XYZ file of C-alpha atoms in Angstrom:
614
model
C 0.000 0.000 0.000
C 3.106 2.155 0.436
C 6.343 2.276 2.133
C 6.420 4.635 5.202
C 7.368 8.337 5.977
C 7.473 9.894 8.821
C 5.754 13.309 8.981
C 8.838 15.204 10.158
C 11.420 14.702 7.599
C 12.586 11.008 6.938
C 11.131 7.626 8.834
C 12.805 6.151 12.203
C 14.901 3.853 11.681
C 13.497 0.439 13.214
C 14.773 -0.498 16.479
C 14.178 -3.423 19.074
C 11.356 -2.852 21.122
C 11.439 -2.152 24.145
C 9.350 -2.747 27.286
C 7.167 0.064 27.983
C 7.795 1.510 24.748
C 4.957 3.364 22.974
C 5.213 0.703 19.975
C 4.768 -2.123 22.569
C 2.370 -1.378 25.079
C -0.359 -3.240 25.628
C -4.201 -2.698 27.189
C -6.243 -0.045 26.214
C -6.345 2.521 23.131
C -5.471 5.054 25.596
C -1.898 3.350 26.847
C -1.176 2.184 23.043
C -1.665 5.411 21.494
C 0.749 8.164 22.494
C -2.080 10.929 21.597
C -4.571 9.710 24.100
C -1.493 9.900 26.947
C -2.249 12.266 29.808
C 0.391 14.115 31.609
C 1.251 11.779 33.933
C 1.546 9.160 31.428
C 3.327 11.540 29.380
C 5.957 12.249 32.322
C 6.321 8.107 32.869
C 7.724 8.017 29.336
C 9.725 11.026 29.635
C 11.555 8.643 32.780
C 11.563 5.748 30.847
C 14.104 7.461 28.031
C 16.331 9.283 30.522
C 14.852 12.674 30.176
C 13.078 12.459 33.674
C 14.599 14.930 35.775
C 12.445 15.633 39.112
C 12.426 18.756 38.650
C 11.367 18.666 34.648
C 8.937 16.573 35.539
C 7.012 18.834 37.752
C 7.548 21.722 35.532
C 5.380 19.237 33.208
C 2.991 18.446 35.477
C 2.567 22.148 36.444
C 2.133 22.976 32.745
C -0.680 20.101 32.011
C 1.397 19.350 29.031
C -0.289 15.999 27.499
C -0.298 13.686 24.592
C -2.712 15.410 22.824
C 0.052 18.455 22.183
C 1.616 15.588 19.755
C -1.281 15.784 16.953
C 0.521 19.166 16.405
C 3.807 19.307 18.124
C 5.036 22.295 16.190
C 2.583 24.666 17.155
C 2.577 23.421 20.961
C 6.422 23.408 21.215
C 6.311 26.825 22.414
C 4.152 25.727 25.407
C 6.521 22.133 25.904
C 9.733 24.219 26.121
C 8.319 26.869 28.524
C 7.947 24.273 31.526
C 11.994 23.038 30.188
C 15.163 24.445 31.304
C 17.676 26.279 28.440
C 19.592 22.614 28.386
C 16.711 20.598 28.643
C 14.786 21.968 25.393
C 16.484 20.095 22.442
C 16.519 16.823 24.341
C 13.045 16.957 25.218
C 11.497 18.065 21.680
C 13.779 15.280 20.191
C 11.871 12.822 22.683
C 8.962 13.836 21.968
C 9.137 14.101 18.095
C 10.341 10.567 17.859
C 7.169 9.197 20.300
C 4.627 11.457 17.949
C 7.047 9.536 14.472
C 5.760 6.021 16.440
C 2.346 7.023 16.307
C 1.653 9.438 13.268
C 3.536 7.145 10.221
C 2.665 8.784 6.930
C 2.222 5.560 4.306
C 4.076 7.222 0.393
C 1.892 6.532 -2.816
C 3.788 6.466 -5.898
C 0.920 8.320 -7.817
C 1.584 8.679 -11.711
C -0.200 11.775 -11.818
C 1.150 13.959 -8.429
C 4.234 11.550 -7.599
C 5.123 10.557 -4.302
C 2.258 11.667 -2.209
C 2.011 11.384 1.517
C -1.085 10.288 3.195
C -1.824 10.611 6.785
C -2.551 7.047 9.421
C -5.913 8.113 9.341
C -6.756 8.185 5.503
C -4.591 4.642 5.174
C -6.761 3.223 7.928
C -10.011 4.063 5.968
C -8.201 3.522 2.448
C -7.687 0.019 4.109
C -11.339 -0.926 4.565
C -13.798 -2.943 1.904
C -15.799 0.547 1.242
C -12.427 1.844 0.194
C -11.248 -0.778 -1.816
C -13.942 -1.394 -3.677
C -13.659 1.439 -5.762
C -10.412 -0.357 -7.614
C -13.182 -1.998 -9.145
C -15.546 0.970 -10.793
C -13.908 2.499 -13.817
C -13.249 6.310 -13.539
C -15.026 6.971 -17.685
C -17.188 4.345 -17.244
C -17.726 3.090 -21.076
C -14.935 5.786 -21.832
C -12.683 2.653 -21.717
C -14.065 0.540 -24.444
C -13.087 3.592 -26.947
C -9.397 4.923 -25.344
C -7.675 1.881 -24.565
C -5.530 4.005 -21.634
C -8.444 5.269 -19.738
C -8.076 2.122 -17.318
C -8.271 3.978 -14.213
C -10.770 3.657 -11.561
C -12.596 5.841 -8.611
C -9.831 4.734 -6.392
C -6.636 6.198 -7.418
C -8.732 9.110 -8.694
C -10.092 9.575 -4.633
C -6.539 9.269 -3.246
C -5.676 12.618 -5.417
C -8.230 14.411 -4.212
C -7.710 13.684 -0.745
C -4.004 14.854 -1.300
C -5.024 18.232 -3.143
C -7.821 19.039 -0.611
C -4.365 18.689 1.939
C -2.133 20.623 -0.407
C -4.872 23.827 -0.640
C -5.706 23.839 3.199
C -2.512 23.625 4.285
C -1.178 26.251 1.924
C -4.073 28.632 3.237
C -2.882 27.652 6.673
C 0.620 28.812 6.044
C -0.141 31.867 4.211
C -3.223 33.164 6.482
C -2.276 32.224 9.911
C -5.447 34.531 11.108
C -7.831 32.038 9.577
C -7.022 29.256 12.584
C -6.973 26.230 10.449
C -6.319 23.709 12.533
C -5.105 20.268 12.622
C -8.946 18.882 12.887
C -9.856 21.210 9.930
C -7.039 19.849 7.749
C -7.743 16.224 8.300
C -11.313 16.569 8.366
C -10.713 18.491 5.011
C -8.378 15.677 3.923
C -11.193 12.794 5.005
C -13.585 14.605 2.657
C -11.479 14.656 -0.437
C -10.767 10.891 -0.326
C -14.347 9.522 0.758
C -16.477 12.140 -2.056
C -16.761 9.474 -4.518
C -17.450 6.449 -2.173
C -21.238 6.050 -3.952
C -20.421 5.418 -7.138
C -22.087 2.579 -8.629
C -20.751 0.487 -11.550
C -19.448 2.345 -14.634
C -19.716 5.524 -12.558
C -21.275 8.060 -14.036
C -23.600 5.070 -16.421
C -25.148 4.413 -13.048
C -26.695 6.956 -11.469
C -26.908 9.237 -15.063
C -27.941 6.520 -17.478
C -29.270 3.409 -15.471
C -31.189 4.229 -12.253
C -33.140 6.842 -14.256
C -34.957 4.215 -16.146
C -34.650 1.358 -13.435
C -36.033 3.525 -10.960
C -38.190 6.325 -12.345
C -38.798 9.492 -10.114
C -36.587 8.873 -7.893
C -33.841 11.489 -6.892
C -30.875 9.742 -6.246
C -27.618 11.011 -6.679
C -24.056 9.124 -5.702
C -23.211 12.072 -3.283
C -26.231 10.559 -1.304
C -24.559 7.425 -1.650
C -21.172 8.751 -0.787
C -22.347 9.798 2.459
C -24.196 6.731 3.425
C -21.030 4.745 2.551
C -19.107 6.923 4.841
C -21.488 6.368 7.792
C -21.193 2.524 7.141
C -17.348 2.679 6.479
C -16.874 4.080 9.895
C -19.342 1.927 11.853
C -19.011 -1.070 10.622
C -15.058 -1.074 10.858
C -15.464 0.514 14.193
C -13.223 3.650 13.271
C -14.535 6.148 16.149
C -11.735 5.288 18.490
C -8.974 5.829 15.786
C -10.311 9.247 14.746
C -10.862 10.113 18.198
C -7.069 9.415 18.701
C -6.468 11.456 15.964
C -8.121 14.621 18.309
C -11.316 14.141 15.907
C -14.634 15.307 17.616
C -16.883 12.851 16.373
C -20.381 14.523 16.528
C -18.915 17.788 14.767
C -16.265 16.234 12.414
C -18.142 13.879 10.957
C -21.124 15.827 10.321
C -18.544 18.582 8.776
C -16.875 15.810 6.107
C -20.541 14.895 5.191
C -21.806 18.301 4.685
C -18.092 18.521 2.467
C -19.621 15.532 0.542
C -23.520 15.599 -0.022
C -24.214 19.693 1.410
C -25.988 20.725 4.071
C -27.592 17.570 5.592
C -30.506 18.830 7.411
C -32.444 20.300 3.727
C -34.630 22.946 5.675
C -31.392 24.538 7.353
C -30.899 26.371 3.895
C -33.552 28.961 4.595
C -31.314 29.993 7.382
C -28.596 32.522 7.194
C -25.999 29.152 7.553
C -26.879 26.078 6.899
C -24.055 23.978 8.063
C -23.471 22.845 11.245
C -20.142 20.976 11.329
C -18.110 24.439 11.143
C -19.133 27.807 11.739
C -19.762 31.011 9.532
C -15.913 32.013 10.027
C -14.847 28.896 8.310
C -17.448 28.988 5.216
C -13.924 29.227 2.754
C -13.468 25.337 3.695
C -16.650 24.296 2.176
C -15.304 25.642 -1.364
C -12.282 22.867 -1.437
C -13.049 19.428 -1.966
C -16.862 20.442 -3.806
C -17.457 23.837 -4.441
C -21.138 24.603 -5.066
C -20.342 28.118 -5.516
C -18.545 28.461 -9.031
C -17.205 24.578 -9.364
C -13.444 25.383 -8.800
C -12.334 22.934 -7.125
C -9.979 20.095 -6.248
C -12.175 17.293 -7.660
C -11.929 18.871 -10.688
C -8.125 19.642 -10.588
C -7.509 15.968 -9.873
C -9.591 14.418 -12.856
C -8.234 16.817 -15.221
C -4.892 15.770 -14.565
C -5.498 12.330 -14.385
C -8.365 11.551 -16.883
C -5.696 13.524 -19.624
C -3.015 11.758 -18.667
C -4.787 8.407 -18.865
C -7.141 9.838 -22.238
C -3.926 10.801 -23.994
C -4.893 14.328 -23.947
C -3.126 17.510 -22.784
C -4.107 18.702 -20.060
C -3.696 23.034 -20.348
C -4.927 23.792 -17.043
C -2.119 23.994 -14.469
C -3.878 23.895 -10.486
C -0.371 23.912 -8.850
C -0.079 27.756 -9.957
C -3.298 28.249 -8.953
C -2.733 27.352 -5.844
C 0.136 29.452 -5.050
C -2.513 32.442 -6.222
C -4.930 31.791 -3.830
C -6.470 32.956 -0.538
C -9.215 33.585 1.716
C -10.997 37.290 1.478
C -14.280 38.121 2.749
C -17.477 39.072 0.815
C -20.772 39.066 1.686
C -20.439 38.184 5.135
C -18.551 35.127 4.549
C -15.440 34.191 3.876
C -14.577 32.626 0.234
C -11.460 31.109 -1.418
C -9.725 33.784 -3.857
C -7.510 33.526 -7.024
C -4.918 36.137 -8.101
C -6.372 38.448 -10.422
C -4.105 37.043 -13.301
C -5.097 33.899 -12.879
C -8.247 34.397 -14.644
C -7.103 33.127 -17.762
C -5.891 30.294 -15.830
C -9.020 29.678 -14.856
C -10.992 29.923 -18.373
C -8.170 27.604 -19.850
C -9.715 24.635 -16.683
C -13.270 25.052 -17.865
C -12.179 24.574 -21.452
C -10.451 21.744 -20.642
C -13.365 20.604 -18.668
C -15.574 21.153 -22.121
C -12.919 19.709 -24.307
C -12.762 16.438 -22.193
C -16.150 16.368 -22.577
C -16.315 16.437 -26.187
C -13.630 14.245 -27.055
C -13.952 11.847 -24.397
C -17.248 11.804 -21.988
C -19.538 12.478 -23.791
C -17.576 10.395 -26.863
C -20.539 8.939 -29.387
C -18.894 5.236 -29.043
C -18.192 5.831 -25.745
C -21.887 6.529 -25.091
C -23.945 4.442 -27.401
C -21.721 1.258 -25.215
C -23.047 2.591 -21.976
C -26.491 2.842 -23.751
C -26.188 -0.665 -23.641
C -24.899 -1.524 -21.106
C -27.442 0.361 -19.238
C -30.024 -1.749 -21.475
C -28.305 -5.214 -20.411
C -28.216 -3.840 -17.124
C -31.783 -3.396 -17.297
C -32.807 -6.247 -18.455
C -30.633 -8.487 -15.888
C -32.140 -6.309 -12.642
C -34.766 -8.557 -11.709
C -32.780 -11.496 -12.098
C -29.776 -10.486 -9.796
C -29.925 -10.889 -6.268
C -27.506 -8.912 -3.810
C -27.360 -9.876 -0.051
C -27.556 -7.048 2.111
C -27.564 -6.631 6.019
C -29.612 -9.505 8.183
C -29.846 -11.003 5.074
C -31.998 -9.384 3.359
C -31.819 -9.366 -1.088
C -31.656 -6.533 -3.052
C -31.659 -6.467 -7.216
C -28.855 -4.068 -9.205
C -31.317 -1.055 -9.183
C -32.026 -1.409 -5.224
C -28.764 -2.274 -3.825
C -27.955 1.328 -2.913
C -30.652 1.202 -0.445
C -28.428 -1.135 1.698
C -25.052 -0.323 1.878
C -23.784 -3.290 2.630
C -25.201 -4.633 -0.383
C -24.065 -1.641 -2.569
C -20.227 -2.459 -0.983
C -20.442 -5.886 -3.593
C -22.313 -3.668 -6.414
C -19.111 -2.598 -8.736
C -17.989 -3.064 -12.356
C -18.008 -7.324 -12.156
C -21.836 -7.328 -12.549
C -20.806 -6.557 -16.161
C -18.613 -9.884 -16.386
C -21.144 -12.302 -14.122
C -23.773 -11.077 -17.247
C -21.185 -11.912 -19.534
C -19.977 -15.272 -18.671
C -23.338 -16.346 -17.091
C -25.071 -19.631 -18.593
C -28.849 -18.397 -16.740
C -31.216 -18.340 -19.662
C -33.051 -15.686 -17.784
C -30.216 -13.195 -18.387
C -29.934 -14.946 -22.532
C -31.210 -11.083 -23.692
C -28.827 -9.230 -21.258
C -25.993 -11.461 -22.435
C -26.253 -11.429 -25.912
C -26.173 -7.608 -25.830
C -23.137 -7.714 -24.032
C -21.989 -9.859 -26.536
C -22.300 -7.765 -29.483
C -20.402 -4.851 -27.415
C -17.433 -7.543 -27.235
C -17.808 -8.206 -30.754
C -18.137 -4.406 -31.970
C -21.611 -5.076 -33.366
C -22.684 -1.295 -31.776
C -25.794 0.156 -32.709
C -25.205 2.402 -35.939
C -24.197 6.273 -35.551
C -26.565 7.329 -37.715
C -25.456 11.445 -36.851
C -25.561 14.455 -34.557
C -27.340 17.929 -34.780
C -27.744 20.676 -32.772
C -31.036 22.931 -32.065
C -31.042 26.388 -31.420
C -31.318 27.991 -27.822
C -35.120 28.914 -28.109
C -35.582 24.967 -29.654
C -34.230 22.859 -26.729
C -35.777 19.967 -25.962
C -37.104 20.202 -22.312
C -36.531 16.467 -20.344
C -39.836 15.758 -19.997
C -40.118 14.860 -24.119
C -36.849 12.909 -24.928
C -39.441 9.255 -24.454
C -41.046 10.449 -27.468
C -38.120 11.301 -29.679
C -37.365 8.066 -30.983
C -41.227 8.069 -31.894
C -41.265 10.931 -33.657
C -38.019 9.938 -35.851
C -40.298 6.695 -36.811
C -43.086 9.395 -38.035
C -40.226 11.537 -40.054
C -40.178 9.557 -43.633
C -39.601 11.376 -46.411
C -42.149 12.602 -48.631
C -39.575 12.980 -51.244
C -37.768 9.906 -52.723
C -38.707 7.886 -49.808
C -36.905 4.945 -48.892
C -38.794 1.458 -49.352
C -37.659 0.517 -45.399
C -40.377 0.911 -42.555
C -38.969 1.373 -39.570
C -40.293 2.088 -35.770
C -39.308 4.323 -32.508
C -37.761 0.903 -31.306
C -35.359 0.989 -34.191
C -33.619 4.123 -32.451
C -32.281 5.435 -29.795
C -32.087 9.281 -29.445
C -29.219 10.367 -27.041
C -29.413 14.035 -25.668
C -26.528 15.665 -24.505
C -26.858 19.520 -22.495
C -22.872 20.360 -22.304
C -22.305 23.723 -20.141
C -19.032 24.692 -18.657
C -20.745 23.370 -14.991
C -23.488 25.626 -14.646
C -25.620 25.309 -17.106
C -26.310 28.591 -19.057
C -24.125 30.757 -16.788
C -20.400 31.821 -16.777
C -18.975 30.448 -13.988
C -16.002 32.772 -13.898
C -18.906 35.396 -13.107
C -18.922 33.425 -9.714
C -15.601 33.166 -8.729
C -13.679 36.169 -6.645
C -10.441 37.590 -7.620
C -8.091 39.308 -5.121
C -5.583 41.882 -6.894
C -1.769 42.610 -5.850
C -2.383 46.417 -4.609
C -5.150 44.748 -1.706
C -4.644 41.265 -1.108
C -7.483 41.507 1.638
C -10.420 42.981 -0.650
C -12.708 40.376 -2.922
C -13.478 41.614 -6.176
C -15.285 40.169 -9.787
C -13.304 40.451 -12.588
C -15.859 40.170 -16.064
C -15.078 38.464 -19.269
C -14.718 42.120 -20.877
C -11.549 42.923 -18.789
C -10.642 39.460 -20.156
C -11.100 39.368 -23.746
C -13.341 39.721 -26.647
C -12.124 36.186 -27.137
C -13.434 34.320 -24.592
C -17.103 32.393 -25.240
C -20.596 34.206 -25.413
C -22.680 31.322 -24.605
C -22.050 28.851 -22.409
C -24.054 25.823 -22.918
C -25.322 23.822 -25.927
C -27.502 20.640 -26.288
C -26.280 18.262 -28.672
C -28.829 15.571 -29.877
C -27.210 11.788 -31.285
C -29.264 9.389 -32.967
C -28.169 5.351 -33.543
C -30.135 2.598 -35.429
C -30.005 -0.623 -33.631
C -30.636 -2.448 -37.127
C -27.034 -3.636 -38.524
C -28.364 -4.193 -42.620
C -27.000 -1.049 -44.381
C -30.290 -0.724 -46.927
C -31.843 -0.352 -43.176
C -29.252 1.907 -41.774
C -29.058 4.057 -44.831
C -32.904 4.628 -45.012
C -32.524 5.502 -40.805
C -29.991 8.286 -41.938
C -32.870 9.910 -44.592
C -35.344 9.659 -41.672
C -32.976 11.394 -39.234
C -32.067 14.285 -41.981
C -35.924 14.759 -42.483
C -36.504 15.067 -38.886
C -34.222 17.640 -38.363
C -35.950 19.509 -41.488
C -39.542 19.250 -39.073
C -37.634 20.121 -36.103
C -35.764 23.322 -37.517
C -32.566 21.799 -36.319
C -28.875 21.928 -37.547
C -27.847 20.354 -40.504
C -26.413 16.765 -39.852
C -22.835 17.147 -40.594
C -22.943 14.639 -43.880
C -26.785 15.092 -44.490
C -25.636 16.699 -48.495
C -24.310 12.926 -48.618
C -26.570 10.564 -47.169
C -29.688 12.575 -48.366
C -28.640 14.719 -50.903
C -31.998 14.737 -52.410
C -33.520 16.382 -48.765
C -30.925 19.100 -48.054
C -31.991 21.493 -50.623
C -35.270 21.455 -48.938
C -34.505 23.403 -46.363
C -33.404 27.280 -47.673
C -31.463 27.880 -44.163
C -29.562 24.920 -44.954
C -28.367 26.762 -48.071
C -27.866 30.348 -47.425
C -23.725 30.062 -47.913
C -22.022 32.224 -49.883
C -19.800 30.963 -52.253
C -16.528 31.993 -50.951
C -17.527 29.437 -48.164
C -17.207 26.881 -50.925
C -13.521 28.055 -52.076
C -11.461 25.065 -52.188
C -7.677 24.800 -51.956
C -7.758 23.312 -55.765
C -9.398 27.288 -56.628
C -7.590 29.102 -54.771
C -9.204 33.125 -54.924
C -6.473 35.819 -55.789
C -5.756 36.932 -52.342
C -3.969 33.160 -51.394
C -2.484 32.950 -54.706
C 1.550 33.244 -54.389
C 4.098 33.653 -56.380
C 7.120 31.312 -56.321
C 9.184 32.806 -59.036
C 11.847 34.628 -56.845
């Protein structure tokens, strides 16, 4: 899982142990764990290594100096060293350093996107737990994989990088603000959140809870970050973690409910209406809501960490660089609250990470193999649900579309599902099966093309059921093709891409500081940017596939799809002058170019010609 670091500079060397020794002792969490030691205890040790002077001693035991002070030795060694003598100092903090080493190990991760990344006892003890693990088995792009053969990553190596950033931020905000009082709690708390956000994914991520509970379970709002927290709750209960993260100086009531609330939001719904909503930390610490998911303008470390990754793993380049961003940031207040801040020159910084976010979305997410395989997927899926059974707690069975109600039963719900369909010889799952089949043999349902409706022509949710319909009622009058086909012979994918918030810049959102008053919040608008920067911000892209293989079939599919976006006033379909060249001239918008937009490089027009003669 790692080799070991110690937090302070290198790791101990091993040595013998010893009776009485911190590593050794035996009976209860509090005389194991060096943290838990009170000052007596603490002064018993201090004897035990030579440093026990009588008259140190009571200096300690004036002072109330206990094992707590080790969670954060550097900030308490002021305190330690008052109760020592001049001669005593160095001897004592080197003591004490090496018991806090014993107890607070950091495990290294050789991580191919951040390198060698240190992660705290705490996370490794929850990284070590089946809720953890599991998500080495859920694929980061879902279907994504089937088209770029790199993108073989999964949720967990993506959740150990955000648990690092969400470390790297806080602490650098800690360093540079002193007068915010981070504190050790907030930083690990912080840290907790980061690695535990995606814990309720369900197979293929994003497939799951976007694709396959919508039509497994219709009206229901479920989200994963529901499911994240849930699995937190259980990851911590049922590996009986409360005494660890108590040891840690965690306050379990308040922590936990702050790394939820970091998660899922606010958890009690009708606290919104109030002035704050949170109740893990308090008004004065609203900036540490904004790291690990910020609801506010998106900028975040989730999103720093999949960039990164999902480019490096994609193939991709990645043009958005968060470890200069985070050197530009800090906390300023606005509004009565305190918010996370980038340099005022970073704003083109931050433009570049949404168009990286939309660029990974076009080339890769959103990907029209990529997402016609999770279309079925989500159809073998579908037809398997009834047919699996998942045991849950007290025994109780769930099927693929309910096991998130049971977390226990949700910990054995991951990517295999897709493989027991696969290789299973149950002739209830025969229809499931063979459409898994034809993904492993490339037989995909045919693109059959894309196109694009204007703003004021969107299709609303509540009408993409009758789409496919509607493309079965769209034969052309006009040379029509001698094929009848049906809504069941398509599938109509709609796709709403927005740079996070839907219509809205999300730049508009975000808080600069500038060099001249590092303290005062300001906006900084895409005018004072550029005039080349985006005007709109969102666009609905609409994909149609024919699930018929024959060609006479698929060709006829592509004349009804080219008349349908005639009816529907929609974009031309990118080759609809050669699939249907006898439709495009129907429609005059179609074929309103001038001619210069038909200049070819073969007739070139006199302002390209040159003259090689010199």
């Amino acid at each position: 899982m790692g080799s070991p670091a110690a937090g302070w500079g290198a790791a101990p060397a091993k040595r013998a142990r010893r009776e009485g020794s911190a590593e050794s002792s035996c009976g209860s969490p509090a005389d194991r764990d060096p943290r838990l030691w009170d000052t007596e205890r603490l002064c018993q040790h201090l004897s035990r290594n030579g440093v026990g002077e009588p008259g140190l001693l009571r200096r300690f035991r004036e002072s109330g100096v206990t094992g707590a002070m080790l969670l954060d030795l550097p900030a308490c060694a002021l305190r330690i060293t008052h109760a020592c003598l001049p001669d005593e100092r160095l001897e004592v903090l080197a003591c004490l350093n090496q018991l806090r080493q014993t107890a607070d190990i950091m495990k290294v991760f050789n991580d191919p996107v951040h390198g060698h990344i240190e992660i705290h006892p705490l996370l490794v003890r929850i990284i070590d737990t089946p809720q953890f693990q599991r998500l080495r088995y859920i694929k980061q792009l879902g279907g994504t994989y089937f088209v770029f053969p790199g993108a073989s990553h999964n949720r967990f190596e993506h959740s150990l990088g955000v648990g690092y950033l969400a470390g790297c931020l806080v602490r650098e905000l800690k360093e540079r603000q002193p007068e915010l009082d981070i504190t050790q709690r907030d930083i690990l708390c912080v840290e907790i959140a980061g690695l535990c956000h995606d814990l309720g994914h369900g197979p293929f991520s994003h497939m799951f809870d976007g694709r396959f509970i919508p039509l497994a379970r219709q009206g229901l709002n479920w989200k994963h970050e529901t499911a994240s927290v849930e699995m937190f709750e259980h990851l911590i209960t049922s590996n009986k973690l409360e005494e660890i993260m108590e040891s840690y100086g965690l306050i379990l009531e308040e922590d936990i409910a702050f790394i939820k609330e970091q998660i899922g939001g606010p958890i009690d719904e009708t606290a919104c209406e109030e002035s704050w909503p949170y109740r893990g930390r308090p008004k004065e610490k609203s900036f540490l809501y904004e790291i690990v998911a910020n609801k506010k303008n998106g900028i975040d470390v989730d999103k720093w960490d999949y960039f990164a990754r999902d480019c490096h793993h994609l193939g991709i380049q990645n043009n958005f660089d968060y470890r200069r961003l985070i050197k530009f940031t800090r906390v300023c207040e606005a509004g009565n609250q305190k918010h996370i801040c980038a340099r005022d020159k970073e704003v083109g910084n931050l433009y570049d990470m949404f168009h990286t976010r939309n660029c990974l979305h076009r080339r890769a997410y959103q990907h029209k193999v990529g997402n016609i395989i999770e279309i079925m997927i989500t159809e073998a899926f579908q037809k398997a649900d009834c047919f699996f059974q998942i045991e849950g707690s007290k025994g109780k069975l769930y099927h693929i579309s309910t096991a998130m109600e049971d977390m226990e039963a949700y910990t054995k719900l991951t990517d295999n599902i897709y493989l027991e369909i696969l290789h299973s010889s149950r002739p209830e799952l025969s229809e499931a099966r063979e459409i898994l089949h034809k993904i492993e043999r490339r037989e995909l349902y045919k693109f059959l093309g894309e196109t694009q409706p204007e703003k004021v022509n969107e299709i609303p949710k509540d009408e993409y059921d009758g789409l496919a319909g509607d493309i079965a009622n769209s034969k052309p009058e006009k040379d029509p093709p001698d094929v009848e086909l049906t809504a069941e012979d398509f599938i109509v994918d709609v796709v709403n891409m927005d740079y996070g918030m839907k219509d809205q810049n999300p730049i508009d959102n975000v808080l600069f500081y500038c060099k001249a008053d590092p303290s005062k919040a300001i906006k900084v608008s895409k005018e004072q940017v550029s005039r080349l920067l985006p005007g709109t911000f969102s666009e609905q892209v609409i994909r149609v596939y024919c699930k018929r293989q024959d060609p006479i079939i698929v060709s006829a599919a592509k004349q009804y799809f080219v008349q349908w976006c005639i009816k529907r006033d929609f974009t031309k379909p990118q080759d609809g002058d050669v699939v249907a060249p006898h439709l495009t001239p129907l429609k005059q918008s179609w074929n309103n170019r001038s001619k210069t937009e038909y200049t070819t490089a073969s007739e070139p027009s006199c302002k390209q010609k040159l003259s090689f003669n010199k």
